[in-house]
Coordinates of C-alpha atoms in Angstrom, one line a residue:
M1 CA -15.2 -8.4 55.5
C2 CA -17.3 -8.5 52.4
V3 CA -16.8 -7.2 48.9
F4 CA -18.8 -4.4 47.5
L5 CA -19.4 -5.2 43.8
Q6 CA -20.6 -2.6 41.4
A7 CA -21.0 -3.7 37.8
L8 CA -21.6 -1.1 35.1
Y9 CA -22.9 -2.1 31.7
P10 CA -23.0 0.6 28.9
S11 CA -25.1 -1.7 26.8
P12 CA -26.5 -5.3 26.9
E13 CA -23.8 -6.5 24.6
E14 CA -20.9 -5.1 26.6
G15 CA -19.3 -6.5 29.7
W16 CA -17.1 -3.8 31.1
Q17 CA -17.3 -3.2 34.8
I18 CA -15.6 -1.5 37.7
Y19 CA -15.7 -3.2 41.1
S20 CA -14.3 -2.4 44.5
S21 CA -14.4 -3.6 48.1
A22 CA -16.1 -1.6 50.8
Q23 CA -16.2 -1.7 54.6
D24 CA -16.8 0.9 57.2
A25 CA -14.8 1.5 60.4
D26 CA -17.2 -0.7 62.4
G27 CA -16.4 -3.7 60.2
K28 CA -19.9 -3.6 58.6
C29 CA -20.4 -3.9 54.8
I30 CA -23.2 -3.9 52.3
C31 CA -23.0 -6.0 49.1
T32 CA -24.9 -4.7 46.1
V33 CA -25.0 -6.0 42.6
V34 CA -26.1 -4.2 39.5
A35 CA -25.9 -6.4 36.4
P36 CA -27.3 -6.7 32.8
A37 CA -30.8 -7.8 32.1
Q38 CA -29.8 -11.1 30.5
N39 CA -27.8 -12.1 33.6
M40 CA -29.3 -13.8 36.6
C41 CA -28.4 -10.8 38.8
N42 CA -31.3 -8.4 38.0
R43 CA -31.7 -4.8 39.0
D44 CA -34.1 -4.1 41.9
P45 CA -36.7 -1.5 40.7
R46 CA -36.7 0.0 44.2
S47 CA -32.9 0.5 44.0
R48 CA -33.4 2.4 40.7
Q49 CA -36.2 4.4 42.4
L50 CA -34.0 5.2 45.4
R51 CA -31.1 6.2 43.2
Q52 CA -33.3 8.5 41.2
L53 CA -34.6 10.0 44.4
M54 CA -31.0 10.6 45.6
E55 CA -30.2 12.4 42.4
K56 CA -33.3 14.6 42.9
V57 CA -32.3 15.4 46.5
Q58 CA -28.8 16.2 45.3
N59 CA -30.2 18.6 42.6
I60 CA -32.5 20.2 45.2
S61 CA -29.5 20.6 47.6
Q62 CA -27.5 22.3 44.8
S63 CA -30.4 24.6 44.0
M64 CA -30.7 25.6 47.6
E65 CA -27.0 26.3 47.9
V66 CA -27.2 28.6 44.8
L67 CA -30.3 30.2 46.2
D68 CA -28.7 30.8 49.6
L69 CA -25.6 32.3 48.0
R70 CA -27.5 34.6 45.7
T71 CA -29.9 35.7 48.4
F72 CA -27.0 36.6 50.8
R73 CA -25.3 38.6 48.1
D74 CA -28.4 40.5 47.1
L75 CA -29.4 41.2 50.7
Q76 CA -26.0 42.7 51.2
Y77 CA -26.5 44.9 48.2
V78 CA -29.9 46.0 49.5
K79 CA -28.4 46.8 52.9
N80 CA -25.6 48.9 51.3
T81 CA -28.2 51.0 49.4
E82 CA -30.5 51.4 52.4
G83 CA -28.9 54.8 53.3
L84 CA -29.2 56.0 49.7
M85 CA -32.9 55.1 49.6
K86 CA -33.5 57.1 52.8
V87 CA -31.8 60.2 51.3
V88 CA -33.9 60.0 48.1
D89 CA -37.1 59.4 50.2
G90 CA -36.3 62.5 52.3
K91 CA -35.6 64.8 49.3
L92 CA -38.8 63.6 47.6
K93 CA -40.9 64.3 50.7
V94 CA -39.5 67.9 50.9
A95 CA -40.1 68.4 47.2
S96 CA -43.7 67.2 47.4
E97 CA -44.5 69.5 50.4
N98 CA -42.7 72.5 48.9
P99 CA -42.3 72.2 45.1
R100 CA -40.5 75.6 44.9
S101 CA -37.7 74.3 47.1
L102 CA -36.6 71.9 44.3
N103 CA -34.3 74.1 42.2
P104 CA -32.4 72.7 39.1
K105 CA -29.4 71.7 41.2
G106 CA -31.6 69.9 43.7
F107 CA -33.5 68.2 41.0
Q108 CA -30.3 66.9 39.4
E109 CA -29.1 65.6 42.7
V110 CA -32.4 63.6 43.2
K111 CA -32.1 62.3 39.6
D112 CA -28.5 61.1 40.2
K113 CA -29.5 59.3 43.4
V114 CA -32.4 57.6 41.6
N115 CA -30.0 56.4 38.9
Q116 CA -27.8 54.9 41.5
L117 CA -30.8 52.9 42.7
L118 CA -31.6 51.5 39.3
P119 CA -29.5 48.3 39.8
L120 CA -32.0 47.4 42.5
L121 CA -34.6 46.6 39.9
P122 CA -33.0 43.4 38.5
V123 CA -32.3 42.4 42.1
L124 CA -36.0 42.7 43.0
E125 CA -36.9 40.8 39.8
Q126 CA -34.5 38.0 40.9
Y127 CA -36.3 37.9 44.2
K128 CA -39.5 37.3 42.4
A129 CA -37.9 34.4 40.4
D130 CA -36.4 33.0 43.6
A131 CA -39.7 33.0 45.3
K132 CA -41.2 30.9 42.5
M133 CA -38.2 28.5 42.8
I134 CA -38.8 28.1 46.5
L135 CA -42.4 27.1 45.8
R136 CA -41.3 24.6 43.2
L137 CA -38.7 23.1 45.5
R138 CA -41.3 22.9 48.3
E139 CA -43.5 20.9 45.9
E140 CA -40.6 18.6 44.9
V141 CA -39.7 17.9 48.5
R142 CA -43.4 17.1 49.2
N143 CA -43.5 14.7 46.3
L144 CA -40.2 13.1 47.4
S145 CA -41.6 12.6 50.9
L146 CA -44.7 10.8 49.5
V147 CA -42.6 8.5 47.3
L148 CA -40.3 7.7 50.2
M149 CA -43.2 6.9 52.4
A150 CA -44.6 4.6 49.8
I151 CA -41.3 2.7 49.5
Q152 CA -41.0 2.5 53.2
E153 CA -44.5 1.0 53.4
E154 CA -43.7 -1.5 50.7
M155 CA -40.4 -2.6 52.3
G156 CA -42.1 -2.9 55.6
A157 CA -44.8 -5.2 54.2
Y158 CA -42.4 -8.2 54.2
D159 CA -42.2 -10.4 57.2
Y160 CA -38.9 -11.5 58.6
E161 CA -38.9 -15.0 57.0
E162 CA -39.6 -13.5 53.5
L163 CA -36.8 -11.0 54.0
R164 CA -34.4 -13.7 55.1
Q165 CA -35.2 -15.8 52.0
R166 CA -34.7 -12.7 49.8
V167 CA -31.3 -12.1 51.4
L168 CA -30.3 -15.8 50.8
L169 CA -31.3 -15.5 47.2
L170 CA -29.4 -12.3 46.7
E171 CA -26.3 -13.9 48.3
T172 CA -26.6 -16.8 45.9
R173 CA -26.8 -14.4 42.9
L174 CA -23.9 -12.4 44.3
H175 CA -21.7 -15.4 44.5
S176 CA -22.7 -16.5 41.0
C177 CA -21.8 -13.0 39.6
M178 CA -18.5 -13.0 41.6
Q179 CA -17.4 -16.3 40.1
K180 CA -17.3 -14.5 36.7
L181 CA -14.9 -11.9 38.0
G182 CA -11.3 -12.1 36.8
C183 CA -8.3 -9.9 37.4
G184 CA -8.3 -6.2 36.6
K185 CA -6.2 -3.1 36.4
L186 CA -6.0 -0.7 39.4
T187 CA -7.8 2.6 38.6
G188 CA -8.5 4.1 42.0
V189 CA -7.9 4.0 45.7
S190 CA -10.5 5.0 48.3
N191 CA -10.2 7.3 51.2
P192 CA -8.4 5.7 54.1
I193 CA -10.3 3.8 56.8
T194 CA -8.5 4.0 60.1
V195 CA -9.1 0.7 61.9
R196 CA -6.9 1.3 65.0
A197 CA -4.1 3.3 66.4
S198 CA -1.6 1.0 68.2
G199 CA 2.0 0.0 68.4
S200 CA 5.1 2.0 67.3
R201 CA 5.7 4.1 64.2
F202 CA 6.6 1.1 62.1
G203 CA 5.0 -2.3 61.8
S204 CA 2.8 -4.7 59.9
W205 CA -0.7 -6.1 60.1
M206 CA -2.6 -8.5 57.9
T207 CA -5.2 -11.2 57.4
D208 CA -4.7 -14.4 55.5
T209 CA -4.7 -13.9 51.8
M210 CA -6.0 -17.4 50.9
I211 CA -8.1 -18.9 53.7
P212 CA -12.0 -19.2 53.5
S213 CA -13.9 -16.0 54.3
S214 CA -15.2 -17.6 57.5
D215 CA -11.7 -17.3 59.0
N216 CA -11.4 -13.7 60.1
R217 CA -8.2 -13.8 62.1
V218 CA -5.9 -10.7 62.1
W219 CA -2.1 -10.7 62.8
S220 CA -0.1 -7.8 64.1
M221 CA 3.8 -7.4 64.1
D222 CA 5.1 -4.3 65.8
G223 CA 8.5 -2.9 64.8
Y224 CA 10.8 -3.5 61.8
F225 CA 13.8 -5.3 63.2
K226 CA 14.7 -8.1 65.7
G227 CA 11.0 -8.6 66.5
R228 CA 9.7 -12.1 67.3
R229 CA 6.3 -11.5 68.9
V230 CA 3.3 -12.0 66.6
L231 CA -0.2 -11.3 68.0
E232 CA -3.1 -13.3 66.5
Y233 CA -6.6 -11.8 67.0
R234 CA -9.7 -13.9 66.5
T235 CA -11.6 -11.3 64.4
M236 CA -11.2 -7.8 63.0
S237 CA -13.5 -6.6 65.8
D238 CA -11.2 -8.1 68.4
F239 CA -8.2 -6.4 66.8
M240 CA -10.0 -3.0 66.8
K241 CA -10.7 -3.5 70.6
G242 CA -7.3 -5.1 71.4
Q243 CA -8.8 -8.2 72.9
N244 CA -9.0 -12.0 72.4
F245 CA -5.6 -12.6 71.0
V246 CA -2.9 -15.3 71.3
Q247 CA 0.8 -14.7 71.0
H248 CA 3.3 -16.5 68.7
L249 CA 7.0 -16.3 69.6
L250 CA 8.9 -16.8 66.4
P251 CA 12.1 -19.0 66.6
H252 CA 14.0 -16.4 64.5
P253 CA 13.6 -12.6 64.6
W254 CA 12.3 -10.7 61.5
A255 CA 13.7 -7.8 59.5
G256 CA 11.5 -5.1 57.8
T257 CA 7.7 -5.1 57.5
G258 CA 7.2 -7.0 54.3
H259 CA 5.6 -10.1 55.9
V260 CA 2.6 -11.9 54.5
V261 CA 0.2 -14.6 55.9
Y262 CA -0.6 -17.1 53.1
N263 CA -2.7 -20.3 53.6
G264 CA -2.1 -20.5 57.4
S265 CA 1.6 -19.7 57.4
L266 CA 3.7 -16.6 58.0
Y267 CA 6.3 -15.8 55.4
Y268 CA 9.0 -13.3 56.6
N269 CA 12.6 -12.2 56.1
K270 CA 15.0 -13.5 58.8
Y271 CA 16.9 -10.7 60.6
Q272 CA 20.4 -9.8 59.1
S273 CA 20.0 -12.2 56.2
N274 CA 18.3 -12.8 52.9
I275 CA 16.7 -15.9 54.2
I276 CA 12.9 -16.3 53.8
I277 CA 11.2 -18.3 56.6
K278 CA 7.8 -20.1 56.4
Y279 CA 6.3 -20.4 59.9
H280 CA 3.2 -22.5 60.3
F281 CA 0.8 -21.0 62.9
R282 CA -1.1 -24.2 63.9
S283 CA 2.0 -26.3 64.5
R284 CA 4.0 -23.3 65.7
S285 CA 7.0 -24.5 63.7
V286 CA 9.2 -23.5 60.8
L287 CA 8.3 -25.6 57.8
V288 CA 11.0 -24.4 55.4
Q289 CA 13.6 -21.6 55.1
R290 CA 15.5 -20.7 52.0
S291 CA 18.0 -18.0 50.9
L292 CA 16.9 -15.6 48.3
S293 CA 20.0 -15.7 46.2
G294 CA 21.8 -12.4 45.7
A295 CA 19.1 -10.4 47.4
G296 CA 20.3 -7.4 49.4
Y297 CA 19.5 -7.2 53.1
N298 CA 20.2 -5.1 56.3
N299 CA 19.3 -1.8 54.6
T300 CA 21.4 -2.5 51.5
F301 CA 18.4 -1.8 49.1
P302 CA 15.5 -0.7 51.3
Y303 CA 12.5 1.4 50.3
S304 CA 12.9 5.2 50.7
W305 CA 11.8 5.0 54.4
G306 CA 14.6 2.5 55.3
G307 CA 13.6 0.1 58.1
S308 CA 15.5 -2.9 56.7
S309 CA 12.8 -3.1 54.1
D310 CA 15.1 -4.8 51.6
I311 CA 12.8 -7.9 51.0
D312 CA 9.1 -7.4 50.7
L313 CA 6.9 -10.6 50.6
M314 CA 3.4 -10.4 49.3
A315 CA 0.5 -12.4 47.7
D316 CA -2.1 -11.7 45.1
E317 CA -4.5 -13.6 42.9
N318 CA -1.6 -15.3 41.2
G319 CA 0.3 -16.6 44.2
L320 CA 3.3 -15.7 46.4
W321 CA 5.8 -13.1 45.5
A322 CA 9.1 -11.6 46.7
V323 CA 10.0 -8.0 45.8
Y324 CA 13.7 -7.1 46.4
T325 CA 16.9 -6.1 44.5
T326 CA 20.4 -7.3 44.0
I327 CA 23.8 -5.8 43.1
N328 CA 23.6 -7.4 39.7
N329 CA 20.4 -5.6 39.1
A330 CA 22.0 -2.3 40.0
G331 CA 19.5 -1.7 42.8
N332 CA 16.5 -1.9 40.6
I333 CA 13.4 -3.7 41.9
V334 CA 13.3 -7.4 41.1
I335 CA 10.1 -9.4 41.2
S336 CA 10.2 -13.2 41.8
R337 CA 7.2 -15.6 42.0
L338 CA 7.8 -18.2 44.7
E339 CA 6.6 -21.8 45.1
P340 CA 4.8 -21.6 48.5
Q341 CA 5.8 -25.0 49.7
S342 CA 9.5 -25.0 48.8
L343 CA 10.1 -21.3 48.4
E344 CA 11.9 -22.0 45.2
I345 CA 11.9 -19.2 42.6
L346 CA 9.6 -20.0 39.7
Q347 CA 10.2 -16.9 37.6
T348 CA 12.0 -13.5 37.9
W349 CA 11.5 -10.0 36.3
D350 CA 13.8 -7.0 36.4
T351 CA 11.5 -3.9 36.5
G352 CA 14.3 -1.4 35.9
F353 CA 12.9 0.8 38.7
P354 CA 15.3 1.9 41.5
K355 CA 14.0 0.5 44.8
R356 CA 15.4 3.3 46.9
S357 CA 13.1 5.7 45.0
A358 CA 10.0 3.7 46.0
G359 CA 7.9 4.5 49.0
E360 CA 6.2 1.1 49.1
S361 CA 4.8 -1.5 46.6
F362 CA 2.2 -4.2 46.3
M363 CA 1.0 -6.8 43.8
I364 CA -2.5 -7.0 42.3
C365 CA -3.3 -9.6 39.6
G366 CA 0.4 -10.1 38.7
T367 CA 1.1 -6.4 38.5
L368 CA 3.5 -4.6 40.8
Y369 CA 2.3 -1.1 41.8
V370 CA 4.9 1.3 43.3
T371 CA 4.3 4.5 45.2
N372 CA 6.6 7.5 44.7
S373 CA 7.0 8.2 48.5
H374 CA 6.2 7.0 52.0
L375 CA 5.4 10.6 53.1
A376 CA 2.4 13.0 52.6
G377 CA 1.5 13.6 49.0
A378 CA 2.3 10.1 47.9
K379 CA 0.7 8.5 44.8
I380 CA 0.9 5.3 42.9
Y381 CA 3.0 6.2 39.9
F382 CA 4.6 3.1 38.4
A383 CA 3.2 -0.3 37.4
Y384 CA 5.1 -3.3 36.1
Y385 CA 3.0 -6.0 34.3
T386 CA 4.6 -9.5 34.7
N387 CA 2.3 -11.0 32.1
T388 CA 3.8 -8.8 29.4
S389 CA 7.1 -7.9 31.0
S390 CA 6.3 -4.2 30.4
Y391 CA 5.8 -1.1 32.5
E392 CA 4.0 2.2 32.5
Y393 CA 4.0 5.4 34.7
T394 CA 0.6 5.9 36.4
D395 CA -1.0 8.8 38.4
I396 CA -3.3 7.2 41.0
P397 CA -3.5 9.5 44.1
F398 CA -4.4 8.3 47.6
H399 CA -4.6 10.1 50.9
N400 CA -1.6 9.4 53.1
Q401 CA -3.5 10.5 56.2
Y402 CA -0.7 10.1 58.8
S403 CA 2.2 11.0 56.5
H404 CA 4.5 8.0 57.1
I405 CA 3.7 4.6 55.5
S406 CA 6.0 1.7 56.5
M407 CA 3.9 -1.2 55.1
M408 CA 1.4 -1.4 52.3
D409 CA 0.0 -4.8 51.1
Y410 CA -2.9 -6.0 49.0
N411 CA -5.2 -8.8 50.2
P412 CA -6.8 -10.5 47.2
R413 CA -9.4 -12.3 49.3
E414 CA -10.8 -9.0 50.6
R415 CA -9.6 -6.7 47.8
V416 CA -8.3 -4.1 50.1
L417 CA -4.9 -2.5 50.9
Y418 CA -3.5 -3.0 54.4
T419 CA -1.2 -0.2 55.6
W420 CA 0.7 0.7 58.7
N421 CA 0.9 4.5 58.8
N422 CA 2.7 6.2 61.6
G423 CA 1.3 3.9 64.3
H424 CA -2.1 3.6 62.7
Q425 CA -3.6 0.6 61.0
V426 CA -5.4 1.7 57.9
L427 CA -7.4 0.1 55.1
Y428 CA -8.0 1.3 51.6
N429 CA -10.6 -0.1 49.2
V430 CA -9.4 -0.5 45.6
T431 CA -11.2 0.0 42.3
L432 CA -10.2 -2.4 39.5
F433 CA -11.2 -2.1 35.8
Q434 CA -11.9 -5.4 34.0
V435 CA -14.0 -7.4 31.7
I436 CA -16.7 -9.6 33.2
K437 CA -17.4 -12.9 31.4
T438 CA -21.0 -13.5 30.6
S439 CA -22.7 -16.8 30.0
G440 CA -22.5 -16.2 26.2
D441 CA -18.7 -15.9 26.3

């Protein structure tokens, strides 16, 4: 996976930006950087040109839609008045051939019919204007074609080696820009990307949240209780095809779907207990296990969908977390930051939010985001900030395509949300709002 970075600068002095990750269903992604003039990541003139062309094409498309709608409406009006026009035409022919046949009553009838046809005049005038618009649009399309051909010729003028060097240079600039990125506030969630449909209604899937980007392994855990079988796929492509995997048989069964892979180890809740287990994939052994003191388990304080989801383990840019609740906290969500080696609790926050009212939750940059439901129509509507021990209600919609989410976790390495939705493995790209540090800061 790769990160799609889009940096917006209102002025050269400001450093506000929105960025998001992006990847299509085939696992392909395009990385683009738009940065201020004083930064080493410069705008490509052809990118600006193409963007302007796209805006023109969009404007032309909108004009064509309006034109089509108006033409259809006016044509219907002309068709509806066709019979009236024939009647008027017939009466006028009779009157011209025999003027004496047109008595006062007949004259008034013709006059009334003509008055009914008067609204046709503005319609015909509009047709004239539309004809001019068609000529103008035809000219714009012709100009756009010429510009696109020029860009195509220019882009085709580079040989392969030169293009490769340009790509390497852009990658270097991209990494330089990304080094300046810090954490941000969630402002939006993309449309869902269905990666695969496999397994039962409930489950969990993930990639490592901390390993180098060259390691693309994917893990899948089907079911929410008493499971021990973990499938490890070599790449995302292999996972999509259901091939090239190895099986890990855990020494202890799991409960829920709140598992996380962090720095080569699987962290999960042991079945019918509040014990957290750290299982190391390479050595195929349990490195440490520790009880999460006071934490409810076995459907004492699950999410709204149940499924023994009492303890939810997750990772973000700030480390490893456990989201759960206790009797002492009256069933409200508790957040604890864990030490990854020993699983000791480093710090704990009481959010005051009832866990049974939550559909799912995930951590981004030390902030817990909670959904209001696991069913269709869900949205992210509560955020708790551990850095300030404060909360707010949010209104961030997302499309719950398969109407039953049983796992939702953020991966800080890829900046995407992994979800298990009614037997479908789905990704969401996220949009974060933040300040980018420039060289002058």
